[in-house]
Amino acid sequence: MTQLVLHNYDLDDACYRVRLVASCCDLPVELRNVDMFPGMEQVSPPYLKLNPLGRLPILETADVTLRHTGAILLYLAGLDPQKRLLPTEASALAQMMDWLFFAEHDLSVSTEARAISIMDLPGDGPQTIAQTRALLRIMEDHMSAQEIKGLSFFAGEEITLADIALFPAFALSRDCNIDHDAFPALRLWARRVRATPGFVVMPGIPDYH
Amino acid sequence: MSETGWVPIALSRFIAPGTSAGTAVHGAEIVVWRDTGGKAHAWEDRCPHRGMKMSFGFVRGDHIACLYHGWEYDETGTCRYIPAHPDLEVPPSICVTRYAVTEAGGMIWTALPLGDMPEVEPNAPEMDGLRSLYIDAPLDAVLAGVKTVASEVSQTGALITATLGETPLTLGLQTVDADHSALHITLPSDTPTATRLSLLDQFATLRRNVESPLKEAAQ
């Protein structure tokens, strides 16, 4: 199989999503650790050549260079012979994509809120935290409805890429002072995500075992 | 007037065996957790070691462990194990404060004032938990909102019964703090799925209607 190289920063939640999908799909990935903070190595000339957007994660293979988390996740899930994180049915697939876009686009504010809180980066802390909380509430409302329908995950009965893409924003929310008290449905869902074979943690997400 | 007696702090089905969650009543932080045997507990949400919230920790059998240093407490709130000193017989004076706890009507309850142990159990009819709705508003505003959409609204202590559409509901009222409330929504177990989903929507609308005037006033 083609060699997968992930340009990675351990504390970055987008890089964590990639590591998590790779682990759940049993795909070996070679990590190249990047000094994102405080070194800002992702905007150094060699990295800007790889990704002019100046961001991580970047996934490199002999054939492709991918620099959007969603695209990387889709690629990895597609490489998995068992396709365990990809629904085949059209509606479930579309729902997965809907939440994947939510995670990549809307929820990017949670990454910003967390970076402001823990790395003291510039930005509007209170505003980004309030936006993150409002988005987590949308997720809580959805999972409350899913539970009533007897569905355990965001896009249906089975775990998909959507759940993995959404998980870090909830699991790390305490880093920007958003507690889990008001999200009972997300607490139960996060427990199911944790129980997925191959699940791994990152700094800030405790391993209970 | 300060509230006394039983108050609901969670829906039973959302505190799975082997899990913990944080909540607050009138600003006092509480950890509600369920041991793997299924018994619920409500304690002060504070590890006596370094003050870490116990709700950040994890449940192991009938113990709950603190996330910081793994100190484990048994169901009486007494510290039993300190991982950094595995051979130490832990002094029995290291304890987390326990509060009254019981389950009735699909909800987990504690009693006010915290530490009070009422002799009589809360009187709540057998119901299914729908969801706990957390609202950024004082409880008075939430109650006023409920009265605008439901009929036959009647309150006894921290419980209200009300009818929404055709469905008889029992709502548990929790004052989280002066500006935050929780409604623990329960309904009869034979309520059809479509009705449950419609009620979810109606309560989400209620939350929006209760919160938006407060948000506008704050701006």
Short mmCIF file of C-alpha atoms in Angstrom, two decimals:
data_model
loop_
_atom_site.label_atom_id
_atom_site.label_comp_id
_atom_site.label_asym_id
_atom_site.label_seq_id
_atom_site.Cartn_x
_atom_site.Cartn_y
_atom_site.Cartn_z
CA MET A 1 0.00 0.00 0.00
CA THR A 2 1.02 3.57 -0.64
CA GLN A 3 2.92 5.23 2.16
CA LEU A 4 0.95 7.84 4.09
CA VAL A 5 2.78 10.77 5.66
CA LEU A 6 0.91 13.05 8.03
CA HIS A 7 2.42 16.42 8.84
CA ASN A 8 1.20 16.56 12.37
CA TYR A 9 1.01 18.66 15.52
CA ASP A 10 -0.16 16.65 18.51
CA LEU A 11 -2.14 19.44 20.19
CA ASP A 12 -4.04 20.40 17.04
CA ASP A 13 -7.53 18.94 16.99
CA ALA A 14 -7.67 18.67 13.18
CA CYS A 15 -4.47 16.58 13.16
CA TYR A 16 -6.05 14.46 15.91
CA ARG A 17 -9.06 13.75 13.67
CA VAL A 18 -6.71 12.36 11.05
CA ARG A 19 -4.81 10.20 13.56
CA LEU A 20 -8.14 8.96 14.96
CA VAL A 21 -9.55 7.95 11.56
CA ALA A 22 -6.27 6.27 10.59
CA SER A 23 -6.27 4.33 13.85
CA CYS A 24 -9.94 3.30 13.60
CA CYS A 25 -9.34 2.16 10.00
CA ASP A 26 -6.15 0.32 10.94
CA LEU A 27 -4.02 2.33 8.50
CA PRO A 28 -0.35 2.93 9.32
CA VAL A 29 0.55 6.60 9.00
CA GLU A 30 4.03 8.03 9.32
CA LEU A 31 3.99 11.17 11.48
CA ARG A 32 6.19 14.17 10.69
CA ASN A 33 5.87 16.38 13.72
CA VAL A 34 5.69 20.10 12.97
CA ASP A 35 6.50 22.80 15.52
CA MET A 36 3.20 24.64 15.09
CA PHE A 37 3.34 26.39 18.46
CA PRO A 38 5.34 28.39 19.28
CA GLY A 39 7.54 27.78 16.19
CA MET A 40 4.86 28.48 13.50
CA GLU A 41 6.72 26.01 11.30
CA GLN A 42 3.58 25.49 9.19
CA VAL A 43 4.15 28.92 7.63
CA SER A 44 7.87 28.39 7.03
CA PRO A 45 8.94 28.40 3.34
CA PRO A 46 9.18 24.58 2.99
CA TYR A 47 5.72 24.14 4.50
CA LEU A 48 4.19 26.95 2.46
CA LYS A 49 5.42 25.05 -0.56
CA LEU A 50 3.50 22.00 0.62
CA ASN A 51 0.43 23.96 1.68
CA PRO A 52 0.24 27.65 0.72
CA LEU A 53 -2.67 27.98 3.15
CA GLY A 54 -0.16 27.68 5.99
CA ARG A 55 -2.17 25.11 7.93
CA LEU A 56 -2.03 21.60 9.25
CA PRO A 57 -2.85 18.78 8.80
CA ILE A 58 -1.23 17.90 5.47
CA LEU A 59 -1.35 14.34 4.17
CA GLU A 60 1.24 13.39 1.60
CA THR A 61 1.46 10.26 -0.49
CA ALA A 62 3.51 9.44 -3.58
CA ASP A 63 0.57 10.66 -5.69
CA VAL A 64 -1.34 13.33 -3.77
CA THR A 65 -0.98 16.12 -1.23
CA LEU A 66 -4.16 16.82 0.73
CA ARG A 67 -4.61 19.81 3.00
CA HIS A 68 -8.26 19.91 4.04
CA THR A 69 -9.15 17.73 7.00
CA GLY A 70 -12.39 16.54 5.43
CA ALA A 71 -10.64 15.46 2.24
CA ILE A 72 -7.96 13.65 4.23
CA LEU A 73 -10.56 11.85 6.33
CA LEU A 74 -12.49 10.78 3.22
CA TYR A 75 -9.32 9.53 1.57
CA LEU A 76 -8.28 7.46 4.58
CA ALA A 77 -11.77 6.03 5.11
CA GLY A 78 -11.82 5.08 1.43
CA LEU A 79 -8.47 3.27 1.72
CA ASP A 80 -9.93 1.08 4.47
CA PRO A 81 -10.83 -2.24 2.78
CA GLN A 82 -13.71 -2.66 5.24
CA LYS A 83 -14.96 0.94 4.65
CA ARG A 84 -16.02 0.91 8.29
CA LEU A 85 -16.52 4.69 8.58
CA LEU A 86 -18.29 5.22 5.25
CA PRO A 87 -22.00 4.53 4.84
CA THR A 88 -23.00 3.07 1.48
CA GLU A 89 -26.62 4.16 1.48
CA ALA A 90 -27.10 7.56 -0.23
CA SER A 91 -29.07 9.29 2.51
CA ALA A 92 -26.71 8.20 5.29
CA LEU A 93 -23.74 9.24 3.16
CA ALA A 94 -25.28 12.67 2.53
CA GLN A 95 -26.02 13.13 6.24
CA MET A 96 -22.43 12.19 7.00
CA MET A 97 -21.24 14.83 4.51
CA ASP A 98 -23.61 17.41 6.00
CA TRP A 99 -22.05 16.95 9.44
CA LEU A 100 -18.57 16.70 7.95
CA PHE A 101 -19.02 20.16 6.43
CA PHE A 102 -20.43 21.38 9.74
CA ALA A 103 -17.31 20.07 11.49
CA GLU A 104 -14.89 21.50 8.95
CA HIS A 105 -16.59 24.84 8.31
CA ASP A 106 -18.87 25.91 11.18
CA LEU A 107 -16.98 24.23 14.00
CA SER A 108 -13.64 25.75 12.98
CA VAL A 109 -14.55 28.51 15.45
CA SER A 110 -14.12 25.95 18.25
CA THR A 111 -10.51 25.41 17.19
CA GLU A 112 -10.05 29.18 17.26
CA ALA A 113 -11.71 29.49 20.71
CA ARG A 114 -9.44 26.79 22.07
CA ALA A 115 -6.30 28.31 20.51
CA ILE A 116 -7.15 31.67 22.10
CA SER A 117 -7.73 30.00 25.48
CA ILE A 118 -4.75 27.67 25.69
CA MET A 119 -2.13 29.24 23.40
CA ASP A 120 -3.02 32.86 24.07
CA LEU A 121 -3.40 33.54 20.35
CA PRO A 122 -5.08 36.82 19.33
CA GLY A 123 -8.84 36.87 18.79
CA ASP A 124 -12.19 37.48 20.44
CA GLY A 125 -12.25 34.87 23.21
CA PRO A 126 -15.75 35.43 24.64
CA GLN A 127 -17.32 35.70 21.18
CA THR A 128 -15.72 32.53 19.82
CA ILE A 129 -16.63 30.64 23.02
CA ALA A 130 -20.28 31.77 22.74
CA GLN A 131 -20.34 30.65 19.09
CA THR A 132 -18.81 27.28 19.99
CA ARG A 133 -21.40 26.76 22.71
CA ALA A 134 -24.23 27.57 20.27
CA LEU A 135 -22.83 24.98 17.82
CA LEU A 136 -22.52 22.32 20.52
CA ARG A 137 -26.15 23.00 21.33
CA ILE A 138 -27.10 22.28 17.70
CA MET A 139 -25.23 18.99 18.06
CA GLU A 140 -26.98 18.25 21.38
CA ASP A 141 -30.40 18.93 19.82
CA HIS A 142 -29.57 16.60 16.93
CA MET A 143 -28.36 13.77 19.15
CA SER A 144 -31.43 14.17 21.40
CA ALA A 145 -33.57 13.53 18.31
CA GLN A 146 -31.32 10.68 17.10
CA GLU A 147 -31.72 8.95 20.49
CA ILE A 148 -35.49 9.14 20.19
CA LYS A 149 -35.24 7.58 16.73
CA GLY A 150 -33.06 4.83 18.19
CA LEU A 151 -29.96 6.01 16.30
CA SER A 152 -26.66 6.09 18.15
CA PHE A 153 -24.58 8.33 15.89
CA PHE A 154 -24.86 11.58 13.91
CA ALA A 155 -25.60 10.01 10.52
CA GLY A 156 -27.42 6.88 11.64
CA GLU A 157 -27.03 3.65 13.55
CA GLU A 158 -23.33 3.22 12.82
CA ILE A 159 -20.34 5.43 13.51
CA THR A 160 -19.14 7.38 10.45
CA LEU A 161 -16.50 9.98 9.66
CA ALA A 162 -18.98 12.62 10.86
CA ASP A 163 -18.74 11.40 14.46
CA ILE A 164 -14.95 11.39 14.38
CA ALA A 165 -14.83 14.85 12.84
CA LEU A 166 -17.23 16.23 15.47
CA PHE A 167 -15.82 14.45 18.51
CA PRO A 168 -12.80 16.68 19.35
CA ALA A 169 -14.82 19.91 19.57
CA PHE A 170 -16.95 18.36 22.30
CA ALA A 171 -14.22 16.36 24.02
CA LEU A 172 -11.91 19.41 24.20
CA SER A 173 -14.56 22.03 25.01
CA ARG A 174 -13.40 22.31 28.62
CA ASP A 175 -10.17 23.82 27.30
CA CYS A 176 -12.21 26.95 26.62
CA ASN A 177 -14.39 26.66 29.70
CA ILE A 178 -17.42 25.03 28.11
CA ASP A 179 -18.44 22.30 30.52
CA HIS A 180 -20.29 19.13 29.55
CA ASP A 181 -23.09 19.67 32.09
CA ALA A 182 -25.67 20.93 29.59
CA PHE A 183 -25.00 18.27 26.94
CA PRO A 184 -26.33 14.94 28.23
CA ALA A 185 -26.99 13.44 24.78
CA LEU A 186 -23.48 14.37 23.62
CA ARG A 187 -22.01 12.79 26.77
CA LEU A 188 -23.64 9.45 25.91
CA TRP A 189 -22.58 9.79 22.27
CA ALA A 190 -18.97 10.62 23.18
CA ARG A 191 -18.89 7.47 25.28
CA ARG A 192 -19.94 5.43 22.24
CA VAL A 193 -17.25 7.10 20.11
CA ARG A 194 -14.67 6.24 22.78
CA ALA A 195 -15.78 2.60 22.62
CA THR A 196 -14.99 2.35 18.89
CA PRO A 197 -12.21 -0.18 18.13
CA GLY A 198 -9.00 1.73 17.39
CA PHE A 199 -10.02 4.81 19.40
CA VAL A 200 -7.01 6.84 20.55
CA VAL A 201 -6.72 9.97 22.70
CA MET A 202 -4.77 13.22 22.42
CA PRO A 203 -3.48 15.62 25.09
CA GLY A 204 -6.58 17.19 26.68
CA ILE A 205 -8.72 14.10 26.11
CA PRO A 206 -8.06 11.78 29.03
CA ASP A 207 -7.61 8.07 28.64
CA TYR A 208 -9.73 6.50 31.37
CA HIS A 209 -7.92 3.19 31.31
CA MET B 1 -37.26 32.49 49.35
CA SER B 2 -34.69 29.72 49.34
CA GLU B 3 -35.77 26.42 47.85
CA THR B 4 -36.05 23.34 50.07
CA GLY B 5 -36.93 19.69 49.48
CA TRP B 6 -36.21 17.37 46.56
CA VAL B 7 -34.94 18.84 43.28
CA PRO B 8 -34.27 16.93 40.05
CA ILE B 9 -30.70 17.16 38.75
CA ALA B 10 -30.70 14.78 35.75
CA LEU B 11 -32.80 12.35 33.76
CA SER B 12 -32.05 8.82 34.93
CA ARG B 13 -31.41 7.41 31.47
CA PHE B 14 -28.74 10.01 30.66
CA ILE B 15 -26.54 8.93 33.56
CA ALA B 16 -25.46 5.51 32.30
CA PRO B 17 -23.85 2.99 34.68
CA GLY B 18 -20.15 3.79 35.04
CA THR B 19 -20.47 7.48 34.12
CA SER B 20 -20.43 10.83 35.88
CA ALA B 21 -21.67 14.31 35.04
CA GLY B 22 -21.44 17.74 36.58
CA THR B 23 -24.41 19.94 37.36
CA ALA B 24 -25.31 22.76 39.77
CA VAL B 25 -28.24 23.73 41.94
CA HIS B 26 -28.48 27.40 42.94
CA GLY B 27 -24.83 27.69 41.96
CA ALA B 28 -23.61 24.78 44.13
CA GLU B 29 -21.66 22.33 41.96
CA ILE B 30 -22.68 18.69 42.19
CA VAL B 31 -21.31 15.54 40.60
CA VAL B 32 -23.98 13.00 39.78
CA TRP B 33 -22.62 9.57 38.98
CA ARG B 34 -23.79 6.02 38.66
CA ASP B 35 -21.68 3.07 39.74
CA THR B 36 -21.41 0.03 37.50
CA GLY B 37 -23.96 -1.71 39.75
CA GLY B 38 -26.49 0.96 38.70
CA LYS B 39 -26.74 2.96 41.93
CA ALA B 40 -26.83 6.76 41.58
CA HIS B 41 -24.80 9.15 43.77
CA ALA B 42 -24.86 12.95 44.23
CA TRP B 43 -21.82 14.53 45.86
CA GLU B 44 -20.11 17.86 46.14
CA ASP B 45 -18.21 18.25 42.85
CA ARG B 46 -14.81 18.75 44.42
CA CYS B 47 -11.91 16.42 45.15
CA PRO B 48 -10.59 17.19 48.65
CA HIS B 49 -7.03 16.75 47.40
CA ARG B 50 -6.60 19.62 44.93
CA GLY B 51 -10.15 20.85 44.41
CA MET B 52 -10.52 19.29 40.96
CA LYS B 53 -14.08 18.64 39.82
CA MET B 54 -14.95 14.99 40.45
CA SER B 55 -17.26 15.15 37.42
CA PHE B 56 -14.14 15.37 35.21
CA GLY B 57 -13.08 12.01 36.62
CA PHE B 58 -14.12 8.48 35.88
CA VAL B 59 -16.07 5.68 37.49
CA ARG B 60 -14.48 2.32 38.28
CA GLY B 61 -16.88 -0.25 39.69
CA ASP B 62 -18.38 1.31 42.80
CA HIS B 63 -15.61 3.93 43.06
CA ILE B 64 -15.23 7.32 41.39
CA ALA B 65 -11.69 8.51 40.64
CA CYS B 66 -10.39 12.05 40.29
CA LEU B 67 -8.90 12.96 36.92
CA TYR B 68 -5.90 14.79 38.45
CA HIS B 69 -4.18 12.15 40.56
CA GLY B 70 -6.55 9.21 40.46
CA TRP B 71 -7.64 9.34 44.10
CA GLU B 72 -10.53 6.87 44.35
CA TYR B 73 -13.56 7.27 46.58
CA ASP B 74 -16.03 4.55 47.56
CA GLU B 75 -19.81 4.93 47.71
CA THR B 76 -19.62 6.44 51.20
CA GLY B 77 -17.43 9.25 49.79
CA THR B 78 -14.36 7.94 51.64
CA CYS B 79 -11.01 7.91 49.86
CA ARG B 80 -9.82 4.31 49.45
CA TYR B 81 -6.88 4.47 47.09
CA ILE B 82 -4.13 6.95 46.22
CA PRO B 83 -2.20 5.69 43.16
CA ALA B 84 0.98 7.64 44.04
CA HIS B 85 1.08 5.71 47.35
CA PRO B 86 -0.34 2.31 46.43
CA ASP B 87 0.62 0.71 49.75
CA LEU B 88 -0.77 3.50 51.92
CA GLU B 89 -3.75 2.74 54.11
CA VAL B 90 -5.66 5.93 53.34
CA PRO B 91 -6.77 7.90 56.43
CA PRO B 92 -10.58 7.66 56.66
CA SER B 93 -10.81 11.44 57.20
CA ILE B 94 -10.31 12.07 53.44
CA CYS B 95 -13.93 12.30 52.28
CA VAL B 96 -16.07 13.95 49.63
CA THR B 97 -19.30 15.49 50.96
CA ARG B 98 -22.32 13.40 49.98
CA TYR B 99 -25.82 14.69 49.37
CA ALA B 100 -29.22 13.00 49.44
CA VAL B 101 -30.00 11.11 46.24
CA THR B 102 -32.94 9.14 44.92
CA GLU B 103 -34.59 8.23 41.63
CA ALA B 104 -38.26 8.75 40.85
CA GLY B 105 -40.32 9.54 37.76
CA GLY B 106 -37.37 8.97 35.38
CA MET B 107 -35.25 11.58 37.20
CA ILE B 108 -32.34 11.63 39.65
CA TRP B 109 -32.97 13.96 42.60
CA THR B 110 -31.03 15.57 45.39
CA ALA B 111 -32.40 17.53 48.35
CA LEU B 112 -32.07 21.14 49.49
CA PRO B 113 -30.55 22.44 51.63
CA LEU B 114 -27.68 20.30 50.37
CA GLY B 115 -26.80 17.67 52.96
CA ASP B 116 -30.40 17.43 54.18
CA MET B 117 -31.72 13.85 54.05
CA PRO B 118 -35.53 13.95 53.71
CA GLU B 119 -37.42 10.93 55.04
CA VAL B 120 -40.16 11.05 52.43
CA GLU B 121 -39.32 10.22 48.80
CA PRO B 122 -40.33 12.65 46.02
CA ASN B 123 -43.78 12.01 44.69
CA ALA B 124 -43.36 11.69 40.92
CA PRO B 125 -45.42 9.50 38.57
CA GLU B 126 -43.69 6.77 36.48
CA MET B 127 -42.50 8.48 33.31
CA ASP B 128 -39.93 8.22 30.49
CA GLY B 129 -37.21 10.85 30.18
CA LEU B 130 -37.43 12.79 26.89
CA ARG B 131 -34.54 15.20 27.30
CA SER B 132 -33.04 17.65 29.76
CA LEU B 133 -33.34 21.10 28.25
CA TYR B 134 -30.81 23.65 29.49
CA ILE B 135 -32.00 27.23 29.12
CA ASP B 136 -30.04 30.46 29.58
CA ALA B 137 -32.77 32.10 31.62
CA PRO B 138 -34.00 32.31 35.23
CA LEU B 139 -36.52 29.63 36.19
CA ASP B 140 -39.34 32.23 36.47
CA ALA B 141 -38.93 33.11 32.79
CA VAL B 142 -38.90 29.41 31.84
CA LEU B 143 -42.11 28.79 33.80
CA ALA B 144 -43.78 31.78 32.15
CA GLY B 145 -42.74 30.32 28.78
CA VAL B 146 -44.18 26.90 29.62
CA LYS B 147 -47.49 28.53 30.57
CA THR B 148 -47.76 30.22 27.17
CA VAL B 149 -47.62 26.90 25.27
CA ALA B 150 -49.02 24.27 27.66
CA SER B 151 -52.39 23.88 29.33
CA GLU B 152 -53.37 22.55 32.75
CA VAL B 153 -50.07 23.69 34.23
CA SER B 154 -49.81 22.87 37.91
CA GLN B 155 -46.74 23.03 40.17
CA THR B 156 -45.88 21.02 43.28
CA GLY B 157 -42.41 21.73 44.62
CA ALA B 158 -39.88 21.24 41.80
CA LEU B 159 -42.35 19.39 39.56
CA ILE B 160 -44.92 20.71 37.15
CA THR B 161 -47.54 18.73 35.33
CA ALA B 162 -48.76 20.18 32.06
CA THR B 163 -50.43 19.12 28.86
CA LEU B 164 -48.83 19.95 25.54
CA GLY B 165 -50.97 19.06 22.57
CA GLU B 166 -52.49 15.80 23.76
CA THR B 167 -49.52 14.66 25.83
CA PRO B 168 -49.51 14.84 29.63
CA LEU B 169 -46.00 15.85 30.70
CA THR B 170 -44.16 15.99 33.99
CA LEU B 171 -41.39 18.58 34.02
CA GLY B 172 -38.66 18.63 36.65
CA LEU B 173 -37.44 22.14 37.47
CA GLN B 174 -33.81 22.83 38.28
CA THR B 175 -32.40 26.23 39.12
CA VAL B 176 -28.80 25.86 37.96
CA ASP B 177 -28.00 29.42 39.03
CA ALA B 178 -29.66 32.84 38.85
CA ASP B 179 -29.45 32.95 35.04
CA HIS B 180 -29.57 29.29 34.02
CA SER B 181 -32.25 26.63 34.39
CA ALA B 182 -32.91 23.07 33.38
CA LEU B 183 -36.20 21.44 32.45
CA HIS B 184 -36.15 17.67 32.82
CA ILE B 185 -38.92 16.67 30.42
CA THR B 186 -40.70 13.35 31.00
CA LEU B 187 -43.73 11.75 29.37
CA PRO B 188 -45.74 8.52 29.42
CA SER B 189 -43.79 5.52 28.14
CA ASP B 190 -46.37 4.77 25.43
CA THR B 191 -45.88 8.17 23.75
CA PRO B 192 -45.23 7.50 20.01
CA THR B 193 -41.89 8.48 18.44
CA ALA B 194 -43.49 11.06 16.14
CA THR B 195 -45.06 12.81 19.14
CA ARG B 196 -41.75 12.74 21.00
CA LEU B 197 -39.95 14.35 18.05
CA SER B 198 -42.66 16.99 17.72
CA LEU B 199 -42.35 17.77 21.45
CA LEU B 200 -38.57 18.15 21.04
CA ASP B 201 -39.19 20.80 18.39
CA GLN B 202 -41.76 22.57 20.52
CA PHE B 203 -39.40 22.72 23.47
CA ALA B 204 -36.53 23.99 21.28
CA THR B 205 -38.88 26.78 20.15
CA LEU B 206 -39.82 27.46 23.76
CA ARG B 207 -36.12 27.76 24.66
CA ARG B 208 -35.59 30.23 21.81
CA ASN B 209 -38.61 32.29 22.81
CA VAL B 210 -37.54 32.41 26.45
CA GLU B 211 -33.91 33.26 25.68
CA SER B 212 -34.21 35.78 22.84
CA PRO B 213 -35.75 38.71 24.80
CA LEU B 214 -33.01 38.25 27.43
CA LYS B 215 -30.29 38.19 24.75
CA GLU B 216 -31.68 41.32 23.12
CA ALA B 217 -31.86 43.09 26.48
CA ALA B 218 -28.22 42.20 27.12
CA GLN B 219 -27.05 43.77 23.86
#
